[in-house]
Protein backbone atom coordinates (compact mmCIF):
# COMPACT_ATOMS: atom_id res chain seq x y z
CA UNK A 1 0.00 0.00 0.00
CA UNK A 2 1.47 3.36 -0.96
CA UNK A 3 1.15 6.60 1.02
CA UNK A 4 -1.65 8.04 -1.12
CA UNK A 5 -3.96 5.08 -0.79
CA UNK A 6 -3.26 4.91 2.95
CA UNK A 7 -4.01 8.60 3.51
CA UNK A 8 -7.38 8.32 1.73
CA UNK A 9 -8.72 5.42 3.74
CA UNK A 10 -11.96 6.06 5.53
CA UNK A 11 -11.92 7.45 9.03
CA UNK A 12 -13.88 6.03 11.95
CA UNK A 13 -17.49 7.24 12.07
CA UNK A 14 -18.07 10.65 13.63
CA UNK A 15 -20.18 8.96 16.32
CA UNK A 16 -16.98 7.58 17.83
CA UNK A 17 -15.88 11.15 18.57
CA UNK A 18 -19.26 12.32 19.85
CA UNK A 19 -19.13 9.96 22.81
CA UNK A 20 -17.63 12.83 24.83
CA UNK A 21 -19.96 15.35 26.44
CA UNK A 22 -18.56 18.79 27.31
CA UNK A 23 -20.11 20.66 30.23
CA UNK A 24 -19.02 24.28 30.81
CA UNK A 25 -17.53 24.92 34.26
CA UNK A 26 -15.92 28.09 35.55
CA UNK A 27 -13.74 28.54 38.61
CA UNK A 28 -10.21 28.69 39.89
CA UNK A 29 -9.18 25.59 41.78
CA UNK A 30 -6.09 24.44 43.63
CA UNK A 31 -5.84 20.79 42.68
CA UNK A 32 -3.72 18.09 44.27
CA UNK A 33 -3.30 15.62 41.43
CA UNK A 34 -1.75 12.17 41.19
CA UNK A 35 -0.15 11.63 37.79
CA UNK A 36 0.18 8.32 35.91
CA UNK A 37 3.50 7.56 37.68
CA UNK A 38 1.99 8.10 41.12
CA UNK A 39 3.66 11.48 41.75
CA UNK A 40 1.50 14.08 43.47
CA UNK A 41 1.58 17.70 42.32
CA UNK A 42 -0.33 20.82 43.29
CA UNK A 43 -1.68 22.95 40.46
CA UNK A 44 -3.81 26.05 40.16
CA UNK A 45 -6.32 25.53 37.37
CA UNK A 46 -8.61 28.11 35.76
CA UNK A 47 -11.37 25.66 34.90
CA UNK A 48 -13.31 25.85 31.65
CA UNK A 49 -15.12 22.54 31.35
CA UNK A 50 -15.80 19.00 32.39
CA UNK A 51 -15.42 16.43 29.63
CA UNK A 52 -17.40 13.25 30.27
CA UNK A 53 -16.38 10.34 28.09
CA UNK A 54 -16.35 6.60 27.99
CA UNK A 55 -14.74 5.45 31.21
CA UNK A 56 -13.32 8.79 32.34
CA UNK A 57 -14.05 12.40 33.15
CA UNK A 58 -11.59 15.24 32.65
CA UNK A 59 -11.47 18.62 34.38
CA UNK A 60 -10.20 20.95 31.68
CA UNK A 61 -8.68 24.37 32.07
CA UNK A 62 -5.57 26.49 32.01
CA UNK A 63 -2.72 25.56 34.35
CA UNK A 64 -1.71 28.91 35.88
CA UNK A 65 1.94 27.92 36.36
CA UNK A 66 2.50 27.05 32.71
CA UNK A 67 -0.27 28.92 30.89
CA UNK A 68 -1.23 25.71 29.06
CA UNK A 69 -4.51 23.87 28.74
CA UNK A 70 -4.63 20.70 30.84
CA UNK A 71 -7.17 17.94 31.08
CA UNK A 72 -6.92 16.37 34.53
CA UNK A 73 -8.57 13.02 35.13
CA UNK A 74 -11.17 13.49 37.85
CA UNK A 75 -10.37 10.09 39.36
CA UNK A 76 -6.78 11.25 39.99
CA UNK A 77 -7.71 14.47 41.78
CA UNK A 78 -6.94 13.86 45.46
CA UNK A 79 -7.99 17.27 46.79
CA UNK A 80 -9.67 20.31 45.27
CA UNK A 81 -9.90 23.75 46.85
CA UNK A 82 -12.09 26.51 45.43
CA UNK A 83 -9.65 29.43 45.51
CA UNK A 84 -12.45 32.02 45.72
CA UNK A 85 -14.33 30.51 48.67
CA UNK A 86 -11.67 28.35 50.30
CA UNK A 87 -14.01 25.34 50.20
CA UNK A 88 -11.95 22.14 50.36
CA UNK A 89 -13.16 18.88 48.80
CA UNK A 90 -11.41 15.55 49.43
CA UNK A 91 -14.17 13.04 48.70
CA UNK A 92 -16.92 13.08 46.13
CA UNK A 93 -14.90 15.47 43.96
CA UNK A 94 -16.56 14.48 40.68
CA UNK A 95 -20.04 14.78 42.19
CA UNK A 96 -19.14 18.22 43.55
CA UNK A 97 -17.80 19.37 40.15
CA UNK A 98 -20.93 18.12 38.38
CA UNK A 99 -23.20 19.87 40.90
CA UNK A 100 -21.24 23.09 40.53
CA UNK A 101 -21.45 22.97 36.73
CA UNK A 102 -25.20 22.36 36.98
CA UNK A 103 -25.64 25.27 39.40
CA UNK A 104 -23.70 27.55 37.05
CA UNK A 105 -25.85 26.44 34.11
CA UNK A 106 -29.06 27.10 36.06
CA UNK A 107 -27.81 30.52 37.17
CA UNK A 108 -26.97 31.46 33.58
CA UNK A 109 -30.33 30.26 32.24
CA UNK A 110 -32.96 30.55 34.98
CA UNK A 111 -36.33 28.98 34.28
CA UNK A 112 -39.20 31.32 33.71
CA UNK A 113 -37.04 33.92 31.99
CA UNK A 114 -37.84 34.07 28.31
CA UNK A 115 -35.33 35.25 25.82
CA UNK A 116 -36.37 37.24 22.78
CA UNK A 117 -36.36 35.23 19.56
Coordinates of C-alpha atoms in Angstrom, one line a residue:
X1 CA 0.0 0.0 0.0
X2 CA 1.5 3.4 -1.0
X3 CA 1.2 6.6 1.0
X4 CA -1.6 8.0 -1.1
X5 CA -4.0 5.1 -0.8
X6 CA -3.3 4.9 2.9
X7 CA -4.0 8.6 3.5
X8 CA -7.4 8.3 1.7
X9 CA -8.7 5.4 3.7
X10 CA -12.0 6.1 5.5
X11 CA -11.9 7.4 9.0
X12 CA -13.9 6.0 12.0
X13 CA -17.5 7.2 12.1
X14 CA -18.1 10.6 13.6
X15 CA -20.2 9.0 16.3
X16 CA -17.0 7.6 17.8
X17 CA -15.9 11.2 18.6
X18 CA -19.3 12.3 19.9
X19 CA -19.1 10.0 22.8
X20 CA -17.6 12.8 24.8
X21 CA -20.0 15.4 26.4
X22 CA -18.6 18.8 27.3
X23 CA -20.1 20.7 30.2
X24 CA -19.0 24.3 30.8
X25 CA -17.5 24.9 34.3
X26 CA -15.9 28.1 35.5
X27 CA -13.7 28.5 38.6
X28 CA -10.2 28.7 39.9
X29 CA -9.2 25.6 41.8
X30 CA -6.1 24.4 43.6
X31 CA -5.8 20.8 42.7
X32 CA -3.7 18.1 44.3
X33 CA -3.3 15.6 41.4
X34 CA -1.7 12.2 41.2
X35 CA -0.1 11.6 37.8
X36 CA 0.2 8.3 35.9
X37 CA 3.5 7.6 37.7
X38 CA 2.0 8.1 41.1
X39 CA 3.7 11.5 41.7
X40 CA 1.5 14.1 43.5
X41 CA 1.6 17.7 42.3
X42 CA -0.3 20.8 43.3
X43 CA -1.7 22.9 40.5
X44 CA -3.8 26.0 40.2
X45 CA -6.3 25.5 37.4
X46 CA -8.6 28.1 35.8
X47 CA -11.4 25.7 34.9
X48 CA -13.3 25.9 31.6
X49 CA -15.1 22.5 31.4
X50 CA -15.8 19.0 32.4
X51 CA -15.4 16.4 29.6
X52 CA -17.4 13.3 30.3
X53 CA -16.4 10.3 28.1
X54 CA -16.3 6.6 28.0
X55 CA -14.7 5.5 31.2
X56 CA -13.3 8.8 32.3
X57 CA -14.1 12.4 33.1
X58 CA -11.6 15.2 32.7
X59 CA -11.5 18.6 34.4
X60 CA -10.2 21.0 31.7
X61 CA -8.7 24.4 32.1
X62 CA -5.6 26.5 32.0
X63 CA -2.7 25.6 34.4
X64 CA -1.7 28.9 35.9
X65 CA 1.9 27.9 36.4
X66 CA 2.5 27.0 32.7
X67 CA -0.3 28.9 30.9
X68 CA -1.2 25.7 29.1
X69 CA -4.5 23.9 28.7
X70 CA -4.6 20.7 30.8
X71 CA -7.2 17.9 31.1
X72 CA -6.9 16.4 34.5
X73 CA -8.6 13.0 35.1
X74 CA -11.2 13.5 37.8
X75 CA -10.4 10.1 39.4
X76 CA -6.8 11.2 40.0
X77 CA -7.7 14.5 41.8
X78 CA -6.9 13.9 45.5
X79 CA -8.0 17.3 46.8
X80 CA -9.7 20.3 45.3
X81 CA -9.9 23.8 46.8
X82 CA -12.1 26.5 45.4
X83 CA -9.6 29.4 45.5
X84 CA -12.4 32.0 45.7
X85 CA -14.3 30.5 48.7
X86 CA -11.7 28.4 50.3
X87 CA -14.0 25.3 50.2
X88 CA -12.0 22.1 50.4
X89 CA -13.2 18.9 48.8
X90 CA -11.4 15.6 49.4
X91 CA -14.2 13.0 48.7
X92 CA -16.9 13.1 46.1
X93 CA -14.9 15.5 44.0
X94 CA -16.6 14.5 40.7
X95 CA -20.0 14.8 42.2
X96 CA -19.1 18.2 43.6
X97 CA -17.8 19.4 40.2
X98 CA -20.9 18.1 38.4
X99 CA -23.2 19.9 40.9
X100 CA -21.2 23.1 40.5
X101 CA -21.4 23.0 36.7
X102 CA -25.2 22.4 37.0
X103 CA -25.6 25.3 39.4
X104 CA -23.7 27.6 37.0
X105 CA -25.8 26.4 34.1
X106 CA -29.1 27.1 36.1
X107 CA -27.8 30.5 37.2
X108 CA -27.0 31.5 33.6
X109 CA -30.3 30.3 32.2
X110 CA -33.0 30.6 35.0
X111 CA -36.3 29.0 34.3
X112 CA -39.2 31.3 33.7
X113 CA -37.0 33.9 32.0
X114 CA -37.8 34.1 28.3
X115 CA -35.3 35.2 25.8
X116 CA -36.4 37.2 22.8
X117 CA -36.4 35.2 19.6

